[in-house]
Short mmCIF file of C-alpha atoms in Angstrom, two decimals:
data_model
loop_
_atom_site.label_atom_id
_atom_site.label_comp_id
_atom_site.label_asym_id
_atom_site.label_seq_id
_atom_site.Cartn_x
_atom_site.Cartn_y
_atom_site.Cartn_z
CA HIS Z 1 0.00 0.00 0.00
CA PRO Z 2 2.51 2.69 -1.13
CA GLY Z 3 -0.19 5.37 -1.16
CA THR Z 4 -0.23 5.34 2.66
CA TYR Z 5 3.49 6.12 3.09
CA ARG Z 6 5.46 9.37 2.99
CA ASN Z 7 9.06 9.06 1.84
CA ILE Z 8 12.02 11.29 2.61
CA ILE Z 9 14.04 9.91 -0.32
CA SER Z 10 12.54 7.63 -2.99
CA ILE Z 11 14.57 6.02 -5.82
CA ASN Z 12 12.30 4.24 -8.33
CA LEU Z 13 13.72 1.92 -10.99
CA LEU Z 14 10.64 2.54 -13.19
CA SER Z 15 7.82 4.43 -11.43
CA GLY Z 16 7.07 5.49 -7.89
CA TYR Z 17 3.82 5.93 -5.96
CA SER Z 18 3.46 7.38 -2.46
CA ALA Z 19 1.43 9.59 -0.20
CA GLY Z 20 4.10 12.27 -0.32
CA THR Z 21 7.79 13.11 -0.66
CA ASP Z 22 9.70 15.28 1.81
CA LEU Z 23 13.11 15.66 0.13
CA LEU Z 24 13.91 13.84 -3.13
CA GLU Z 25 12.24 11.47 -5.58
CA ILE Z 26 13.79 10.02 -8.74
CA GLY Z 27 11.97 7.80 -11.25
CA LEU Z 28 13.21 6.44 -14.57
CA ILE Z 29 9.68 6.73 -16.00
CA SER Z 30 7.42 8.58 -13.54
CA ASN Z 31 6.70 9.69 -9.98
CA HIS Z 32 3.23 9.99 -8.47
CA THR Z 33 2.15 11.29 -5.06
CA GLU Z 34 -1.35 11.59 -3.62
CA LEU Z 35 -0.84 14.47 -1.19
CA GLU Z 36 2.18 16.75 -1.59
CA VAL Z 37 5.84 17.05 -2.49
CA ARG Z 38 8.31 19.07 -0.43
CA GLY Z 39 11.57 18.91 -2.31
CA LEU Z 40 12.59 17.74 -5.78
CA GLN Z 41 11.16 15.27 -8.28
CA PHE Z 42 13.06 13.95 -11.30
CA ALA Z 43 11.30 11.75 -13.89
CA GLY Z 44 12.11 10.55 -17.36
CA ILE Z 45 8.52 11.12 -18.50
CA ALA Z 46 6.13 12.57 -15.89
CA ASN Z 47 5.66 13.80 -12.33
CA THR Z 48 2.20 14.03 -10.78
CA VAL Z 49 1.21 15.56 -7.44
CA GLY Z 50 -2.36 14.82 -6.28
CA ILE Z 51 -2.94 11.68 -8.33
CA ASN Z 52 -6.04 9.71 -7.25
CA ALA Z 53 -6.81 12.37 -4.62
CA PHE Z 54 -10.45 12.37 -5.73
CA ALA Z 55 -10.67 8.79 -7.01
CA GLY Z 56 -14.11 7.25 -6.44
CA LEU Z 57 -15.62 10.46 -5.06
CA THR Z 58 -18.83 12.06 -6.30
CA ASP Z 59 -18.82 15.71 -7.32
CA LYS Z 60 -20.37 16.65 -3.97
CA GLU Z 61 -17.80 14.64 -2.03
CA LYS Z 62 -15.02 16.23 -4.08
CA ALA Z 63 -16.38 19.73 -3.38
CA ASP Z 64 -16.72 18.93 0.34
CA LYS Z 65 -13.13 17.71 0.45
CA ILE Z 66 -11.85 20.91 -1.16
CA ARG Z 67 -14.04 23.02 1.13
CA ALA Z 68 -12.53 21.23 4.11
CA GLY Z 69 -9.13 22.55 3.05
CA PHE Z 70 -7.61 19.73 1.02
CA GLU Z 71 -4.63 20.75 -1.12
CA ALA Z 72 -2.05 18.69 -3.00
CA ASN Z 73 0.79 21.16 -3.43
CA LEU Z 74 4.32 21.19 -4.75
CA THR Z 75 6.78 23.09 -2.57
CA GLY Z 76 10.05 22.69 -4.42
CA GLY Z 77 10.77 21.66 -7.98
CA GLN Z 78 9.86 19.15 -10.69
CA PHE Z 79 11.95 18.01 -13.67
CA ALA Z 80 10.34 15.77 -16.32
CA GLY Z 81 11.15 14.73 -19.84
CA PHE Z 82 7.51 15.13 -20.88
CA SER Z 83 5.08 16.58 -18.32
CA ASN Z 84 4.62 17.85 -14.77
CA ILE Z 85 1.15 18.06 -13.18
CA VAL Z 86 0.20 19.49 -9.78
CA ILE Z 87 -3.45 19.23 -8.79
CA THR Z 88 -3.41 22.34 -6.58
CA ASN Z 89 -0.65 24.95 -6.14
CA VAL Z 90 2.98 25.22 -7.18
CA PHE Z 91 5.36 26.95 -4.77
CA GLY Z 92 8.61 26.64 -6.70
CA PHE Z 93 9.26 25.55 -10.28
CA GLN Z 94 8.26 23.07 -12.97
CA ILE Z 95 10.56 22.21 -15.89
CA ALA Z 96 9.39 19.82 -18.61
CA GLY Z 97 10.11 18.91 -22.19
CA PHE Z 98 6.46 19.20 -23.23
CA SER Z 99 4.10 20.77 -20.67
CA ASN Z 100 3.58 21.94 -17.10
CA THR Z 101 0.20 22.18 -15.39
CA ALA Z 102 -0.85 23.73 -12.08
CA CYS Z 103 -4.56 23.17 -11.43
CA GLY Z 104 -4.42 25.83 -8.74
CA ALA Z 105 -2.05 28.80 -8.59
CA LEU Z 106 1.60 29.31 -9.51
CA PHE Z 107 4.08 31.02 -7.20
CA GLY Z 108 7.34 30.63 -9.08
CA LEU Z 109 8.49 29.40 -12.50
CA GLN Z 110 7.24 27.19 -15.30
CA LEU Z 111 9.56 26.26 -18.19
CA ALA Z 112 8.23 23.98 -20.96
CA GLY Z 113 9.09 23.06 -24.51
CA VAL Z 114 5.47 23.47 -25.65
CA ALA Z 115 2.94 24.72 -23.07
CA ASN Z 116 2.44 25.98 -19.52
CA VAL Z 117 -1.04 26.03 -17.97
CA VAL Z 118 -2.20 27.55 -14.69
CA HIS Z 119 -5.92 27.14 -13.94
CA LYS Z 120 -6.06 30.02 -11.43
CA TYR Z 121 -3.62 32.92 -11.01
CA SER Z 122 0.16 33.25 -11.34
CA PHE Z 123 2.82 35.17 -9.45
CA GLY Z 124 6.00 34.47 -11.34
CA VAL Z 125 7.28 33.49 -14.77
CA GLN Z 126 5.99 31.27 -17.57
CA LEU Z 127 8.38 30.40 -20.42
CA ALA Z 128 7.13 28.11 -23.20
CA GLY Z 129 8.01 27.16 -26.74
CA LEU Z 130 4.43 27.73 -27.92
CA VAL Z 131 1.73 28.59 -25.35
CA ASN Z 132 1.35 30.09 -21.87
CA ASN Z 133 -2.01 30.29 -20.10
CA SER Z 134 -2.72 31.67 -16.63
CA HIS Z 135 -6.49 31.63 -16.50
CA ASP Z 136 -7.54 34.03 -13.75
CA SER Z 137 -4.68 36.57 -13.85
CA MET Z 138 -0.95 37.00 -14.50
CA ASP Z 139 1.28 38.93 -12.12
CA GLY Z 140 4.69 38.40 -13.69
CA ILE Z 141 6.08 37.48 -17.09
CA GLN Z 142 4.81 35.27 -19.92
CA ILE Z 143 7.17 34.58 -22.83
CA SER Z 144 6.39 32.26 -25.74
CA THR Z 145 6.90 32.07 -29.47
CA LEU Z 146 3.17 31.79 -30.24
CA PHE Z 147 0.48 32.64 -27.66
CA ASN Z 148 0.15 34.10 -24.17
CA HIS Z 149 -3.23 34.33 -22.46
CA THR Z 150 -5.13 35.27 -19.33
CA THR Z 151 -8.85 35.97 -19.02
CA GLY Z 152 -8.22 38.30 -16.08
CA GLY Z 153 -5.71 41.05 -15.41
CA LEU Z 154 -2.14 41.37 -16.60
CA TYR Z 155 0.11 42.95 -13.96
CA GLY Z 156 3.37 42.31 -15.74
CA VAL Z 157 4.64 41.52 -19.24
CA GLN Z 158 3.55 39.32 -22.13
CA ILE Z 159 6.00 38.68 -24.98
CA GLY Z 160 4.90 36.50 -27.88
CA ALA Z 161 3.48 36.44 -31.39
CA PHE Z 162 -0.10 36.68 -30.06
CA ASN Z 163 -1.00 38.07 -26.64
CA LYS Z 164 -4.50 38.22 -25.14
CA VAL Z 165 -5.70 39.51 -21.76
CA GLY Z 166 -8.93 40.48 -20.08
CA PHE Z 167 -7.65 43.82 -18.81
CA ILE Z 168 -4.52 45.86 -18.13
CA GLU Z 169 -4.55 48.66 -15.59
CA GLY Z 170 -2.34 51.75 -15.83
CA VAL Z 171 -1.82 55.45 -15.23
CA ASN Z 172 -5.18 56.47 -16.77
CA SER Z 173 -7.27 53.95 -14.86
CA TYR Z 174 -10.15 55.08 -12.68
CA ALA Z 175 -8.52 53.62 -9.56
CA ASN Z 176 -4.85 53.02 -10.30
CA ASN Z 177 -3.74 50.77 -7.47
CA ASP Z 178 -2.05 48.22 -9.72
CA PRO Z 179 1.23 48.16 -11.63
CA THR Z 180 1.12 48.79 -15.34
CA GLY Z 181 1.05 45.83 -17.73
CA LEU Z 182 2.84 45.51 -21.07
CA GLN Z 183 2.12 43.41 -24.16
CA MET Z 184 4.76 42.97 -26.88
CA GLY Z 185 4.01 40.90 -29.97
CA LEU Z 186 2.75 40.74 -33.52
CA PHE Z 187 -0.89 40.95 -32.33
CA ASN Z 188 -1.95 42.22 -28.90
CA TYR Z 189 -5.52 42.11 -27.61
CA ALA Z 190 -7.07 43.48 -24.41
CA LYS Z 191 -10.76 43.94 -23.60
CA LYS Z 192 -9.71 46.83 -21.35
CA MET Z 193 -6.29 48.32 -22.13
CA ASN Z 194 -4.99 50.88 -19.64
CA GLY Z 195 -1.34 49.85 -19.87
CA PHE Z 196 0.99 49.45 -22.86
CA GLN Z 197 0.80 47.55 -26.14
CA ILE Z 198 3.73 47.35 -28.57
CA GLY Z 199 3.24 45.33 -31.74
CA LEU Z 200 2.30 45.25 -35.40
CA ILE Z 201 -1.44 45.16 -34.62
CA ASN Z 202 -2.81 46.32 -31.26
CA PHE Z 203 -6.45 46.02 -30.19
CA GLY Z 204 -7.74 47.80 -27.08
CA LYS Z 205 -11.50 47.48 -26.75
CA THR Z 206 -11.58 50.11 -23.99
CA MET Z 207 -8.29 51.95 -24.33
CA GLN Z 208 -6.87 54.42 -21.83
CA GLY Z 209 -3.24 53.34 -22.14
CA THR Z 210 -0.57 53.62 -24.85
CA GLN Z 211 -0.46 51.71 -28.13
CA ILE Z 212 2.62 51.70 -30.36
CA GLY Z 213 2.32 49.72 -33.57
CA LEU Z 214 1.72 49.61 -37.29
CA ILE Z 215 -2.07 49.37 -36.86
CA ASN Z 216 -3.85 50.35 -33.65
CA ILE Z 217 -7.54 49.56 -33.11
CA TYR Z 218 -9.23 51.03 -30.08
CA GLN Z 219 -12.33 52.35 -28.38
CA GLY Z 220 -12.44 55.17 -25.85
CA GLY Z 221 -12.72 54.56 -22.14
CA LYS Z 222 -15.96 54.78 -20.18
CA ASP Z 223 -15.05 55.85 -16.64
CA ILE Z 224 -15.96 59.46 -15.82
CA ASP Z 225 -13.03 61.86 -15.23
CA THR Z 226 -10.47 59.51 -16.84
CA ARG Z 227 -8.35 60.26 -19.90
CA ASP Z 228 -8.15 58.19 -23.03
CA GLY Z 229 -4.75 56.89 -23.98
CA THR Z 230 -2.42 57.51 -26.91
CA SER Z 231 -2.11 55.51 -30.13
CA VAL Z 232 1.12 55.92 -32.10
CA GLY Z 233 1.15 54.16 -35.46
CA LEU Z 234 0.64 54.46 -39.19
CA LEU Z 235 -3.06 53.64 -39.02
CA ASN Z 236 -5.18 54.22 -35.92
CA ILE Z 237 -8.74 52.98 -36.16
CA GLY Z 238 -10.92 54.62 -33.54
CA ASN Z 239 -13.18 57.65 -33.32
CA HIS Z 240 -11.29 60.63 -34.76
CA VAL Z 241 -9.93 61.47 -38.23
CA PHE Z 242 -8.54 64.75 -39.63
CA LEU Z 243 -8.01 65.42 -43.35
CA ALA Z 244 -5.82 68.37 -44.42
CA ALA Z 245 -4.61 69.80 -47.73
CA GLY Z 246 -2.34 72.75 -48.41
CA GLY Z 247 1.04 73.88 -49.66
CA ASN Z 248 4.42 75.00 -48.33
CA GLU Z 249 7.79 76.33 -49.50
CA LEU Z 250 8.74 72.91 -50.93
CA PHE Z 251 5.51 71.46 -52.36
CA ASN Z 252 2.56 73.22 -53.90
CA MET Z 253 0.28 70.42 -52.69
CA GLN Z 254 0.56 68.37 -49.51
CA THR Z 255 -2.21 66.12 -48.19
CA GLU Z 256 -2.39 64.63 -44.71
CA LEU Z 257 -4.67 61.93 -43.31
CA SER Z 258 -4.58 61.97 -39.50
CA SER Z 259 -5.99 59.41 -37.08
CA GLY Z 260 -5.62 59.24 -33.34
CA THR Z 261 -7.15 59.67 -29.90
CA PHE Z 262 -9.25 62.26 -28.06
CA LYS Z 263 -7.45 62.50 -24.73
CA ASN Z 264 -9.81 64.24 -22.31
CA GLY Z 265 -13.36 63.90 -23.58
CA ARG Z 266 -14.75 62.86 -20.18
CA ILE Z 267 -12.98 65.57 -18.14
CA LEU Z 268 -15.56 68.34 -18.21
CA LEU Z 269 -13.69 71.06 -16.33
CA GLU Z 270 -10.76 71.37 -18.75
CA MET Z 271 -10.83 74.39 -21.08
CA LYS Z 272 -9.33 72.66 -24.15
CA ASN Z 273 -9.94 69.43 -26.02
CA LYS Z 274 -6.71 67.51 -26.53
CA TYR Z 275 -5.95 65.14 -29.41
CA VAL Z 276 -2.87 63.11 -30.28
CA MET Z 277 -2.90 62.48 -34.04
CA ASN Z 278 -0.75 60.39 -36.40
CA GLU Z 279 -0.38 61.63 -39.98
CA LEU Z 280 0.10 59.81 -43.26
CA ILE Z 281 1.58 62.36 -45.68
CA TYR Z 282 1.79 62.64 -49.46
CA ALA Z 283 3.27 65.75 -51.10
CA GLN Z 284 3.95 66.62 -54.74
CA ASN Z 285 4.92 69.50 -56.99
CA TYR Z 286 2.41 69.56 -59.84
CA ARG Z 287 4.87 70.89 -62.42
CA ALA Z 288 6.75 69.35 -65.29
CA ILE Z 289 10.04 70.10 -63.52
CA ALA Z 290 10.39 69.61 -59.77
CA PHE Z 291 10.85 72.77 -57.71
CA ASN Z 292 14.24 72.80 -55.92
CA ASN Z 293 14.78 69.09 -56.74
CA ALA Z 294 11.76 68.05 -54.66
CA ALA Z 295 9.30 66.24 -56.91
CA TRP Z 296 7.25 64.25 -54.37
CA ALA Z 297 7.45 62.82 -50.89
CA ILE Z 298 5.75 60.39 -48.53
CA GLY Z 299 6.00 60.41 -44.78
CA TYR Z 300 4.64 60.21 -41.28
CA GLY Z 301 3.82 62.85 -38.68
CA LEU Z 302 2.93 62.96 -35.00
CA LYS Z 303 1.14 66.01 -33.55
CA LYS Z 304 -0.72 67.12 -30.46
CA TYR Z 305 -3.76 69.36 -30.99
CA TYR Z 306 -5.48 71.73 -28.55
CA PHE Z 307 -9.00 72.85 -29.51
CA ASN Z 308 -10.85 75.46 -27.48
CA ARG Z 309 -13.78 74.23 -25.41
CA SER Z 310 -16.26 77.10 -25.64
CA THR Z 311 -19.58 76.96 -23.80
CA PHE Z 312 -21.31 79.08 -26.47
CA PRO Z 313 -23.60 77.11 -28.82
CA GLY Z 314 -21.96 76.34 -32.16
CA ARG Z 315 -18.50 77.50 -31.07
CA GLY Z 316 -17.35 74.42 -29.16
CA GLU Z 317 -14.12 73.95 -31.13
CA TYR Z 318 -13.80 77.24 -32.97
CA TRP Z 319 -9.98 77.50 -33.05
CA PHE Z 320 -6.96 75.28 -32.40
CA PHE Z 321 -3.21 75.19 -32.17
CA SER Z 322 -0.91 72.20 -32.51
CA TYR Z 323 2.74 71.24 -32.44
CA GLY Z 324 4.65 68.23 -33.64
CA ALA Z 325 7.01 66.74 -36.20
CA GLN Z 326 6.88 65.27 -39.69
CA TRP Z 327 9.37 62.90 -41.31
CA MET Z 328 9.32 62.54 -45.11
CA HIS Z 329 11.32 60.69 -47.73
CA VAL Z 330 11.85 63.21 -50.56
CA ASN Z 331 12.17 62.05 -54.19
CA ASP Z 332 13.66 64.24 -56.91
CA GLU Z 333 11.96 62.54 -59.89
CA LEU Z 334 8.25 62.07 -60.47
CA LYS Z 335 7.05 58.45 -60.47
CA LYS Z 336 10.44 57.25 -59.20
CA PHE Z 337 11.29 56.26 -55.63
CA LYS Z 338 14.73 57.39 -54.55
CA LYS Z 339 16.68 54.54 -52.95
CA ASP Z 340 19.34 56.71 -51.31
CA LEU Z 341 18.90 58.44 -47.95
CA SER Z 342 16.69 61.51 -48.41
CA LEU Z 343 15.13 62.36 -45.04
CA LEU Z 344 13.30 65.62 -44.36
CA THR Z 345 12.44 66.38 -40.71
CA ARG Z 346 9.97 69.22 -40.22
CA LEU Z 347 9.18 70.65 -36.76
CA GLY Z 348 6.20 72.97 -36.71
CA VAL Z 349 3.61 74.95 -34.78
CA THR Z 350 0.16 75.40 -36.34
CA VAL Z 351 -2.75 77.74 -35.62
CA GLY Z 352 -6.17 77.31 -37.19
CA SER Z 353 -9.77 78.50 -37.03
CA LYS Z 354 -13.19 77.59 -38.38
CA VAL Z 355 -14.09 79.18 -41.71
CA HIS Z 356 -17.63 79.90 -40.49
CA PRO Z 357 -19.65 78.77 -37.44
CA LYS Z 358 -22.13 76.94 -39.67
CA LEU Z 359 -19.32 74.97 -41.32
CA SER Z 360 -18.68 72.99 -38.16
CA SER Z 361 -15.92 70.72 -39.51
CA LEU Z 362 -13.96 73.04 -41.87
CA TYR Z 363 -10.87 74.92 -40.65
CA VAL Z 364 -8.17 77.06 -42.23
CA PHE Z 365 -4.66 76.91 -40.79
CA GLY Z 366 -1.15 78.29 -41.05
CA THR Z 367 2.13 76.71 -39.91
CA ILE Z 368 5.59 77.99 -39.01
CA ALA Z 369 8.20 75.26 -39.35
CA TYR Z 370 11.90 74.53 -39.15
CA ASN Z 371 13.38 71.97 -41.54
CA THR Z 372 16.36 69.63 -41.52
CA TYR Z 373 17.19 67.69 -44.67
CA TRP Z 374 19.71 64.82 -44.54
CA ASN Z 375 21.01 63.05 -47.65
CA GLN Z 376 24.18 61.38 -48.88
CA ASP Z 377 24.28 62.38 -52.56
CA GLY Z 378 24.69 66.15 -52.17
CA ASN Z 379 21.18 66.87 -53.42
CA SER Z 380 19.78 70.26 -52.39
CA ILE Z 381 16.06 70.93 -51.89
CA ALA Z 382 16.02 74.03 -49.65
CA PRO Z 383 15.22 77.47 -51.11
CA SER Z 384 18.62 79.07 -51.75
CA PHE Z 385 17.92 82.34 -49.92
CA LEU Z 386 16.97 80.48 -46.70
CA ARG Z 387 19.45 77.61 -46.75
CA ALA Z 388 22.23 76.81 -44.28
CA GLU Z 389 24.43 73.80 -45.11
CA ILE Z 390 26.80 71.39 -43.37
CA ALA Z 391 28.74 68.63 -45.14
CA SER Z 392 30.59 65.83 -43.35
CA GLY Z 393 31.95 63.08 -45.56
CA LYS Z 394 29.02 61.54 -47.43
CA ASN Z 395 26.47 63.22 -45.18
CA HIS Z 396 24.95 66.47 -46.39
CA PHE Z 397 22.66 68.53 -44.13
CA GLU Z 398 20.47 71.53 -44.95
CA PHE Z 399 18.57 73.76 -42.51
CA TRP Z 400 15.95 76.42 -43.21
CA PRO Z 401 12.71 77.94 -41.87
CA GLY Z 402 9.45 77.28 -43.68
CA ILE Z 403 5.76 78.05 -43.75
CA SER Z 404 2.61 76.29 -44.93
CA ALA Z 405 -1.12 77.00 -45.16
CA GLY Z 406 -4.22 75.05 -46.04
CA VAL Z 407 -7.61 73.74 -45.02
CA MET Z 408 -8.55 70.91 -42.64
CA ILE Z 409 -11.68 68.83 -42.12
CA HIS Z 410 -12.12 67.66 -38.50
#
């Protein structure tokens, strides 16, 4: 009757079975204990803690046993060639070639070739070749090559191709008593995202944190007196879009499509509406010969807008000012993309106003800017009477002030 004995040290030629282990257990194939392990288990294939603990019991008897305080815990470490399973909690670590499972909580480390699974919450680290899952919450780090998941809160970091959480709290939360969470991956998903997401595609169903990615998809928050977050990316799919067209000292036509976030829509006492907007830019000189060797350009911009918050009817956002930067790749031939370095950086301050109160979405604007152009072929695009130049080896820099004007639809 090995299930009635606790062993201090157990050496099993094939497999071992006991009530518990208090120091060390080694099995060529497997080790199984009914109650708990305090120490280390080494198995060629599998270690199990809590095996047969509920054998022959009805669901009611099982629930009564758990209610009475039964736990089959690991306090120590498990090493297995294939799998480690603990029926309740892990206080320590599990290392396996295929998978680790804690049917309760994890306080420590799981390292697996394929998958780690925690049925409740985790305080620690999960490292897996493919999948990590901590069902109720994750307070620590999950790293995998494919998928990290928790249905509850993330109070740490997820790094993987696909990351999914129930919620992340952060600096813009209604009651910020929790550390900020971070997701890093190709695709990040959070039903409530008040922390950070960094990836190619970020989805924040209720977003009051920060998204940095190629495509950001979000919805505004809902809690009164909280700020929405900031999305930084090429395409931001949410509630707010600006479209602008105008000209400047380099291009007689420049169009900008801006998408981003409305920062303070639920804070009623502030005197200005604040937006953080990302711009996709296309500029061109509509002439047979390019003006100052600048034929066309594409680029990206990041700006912060302040619109007035008037209490008078029809004048809610009558004027605005903004500041930010634009980065453009300038091409000196129409219909041809220049492969060499040709980077224009444009820092600017813009002021705008509605054309007429009845045209609620149409604004005119003017911008004062300062330009830096960096290339390695000696090409010059700056107006000659404004230009300052520096050359250092292959690198050629130009500096000059600029202006622009146009119209914007908000």
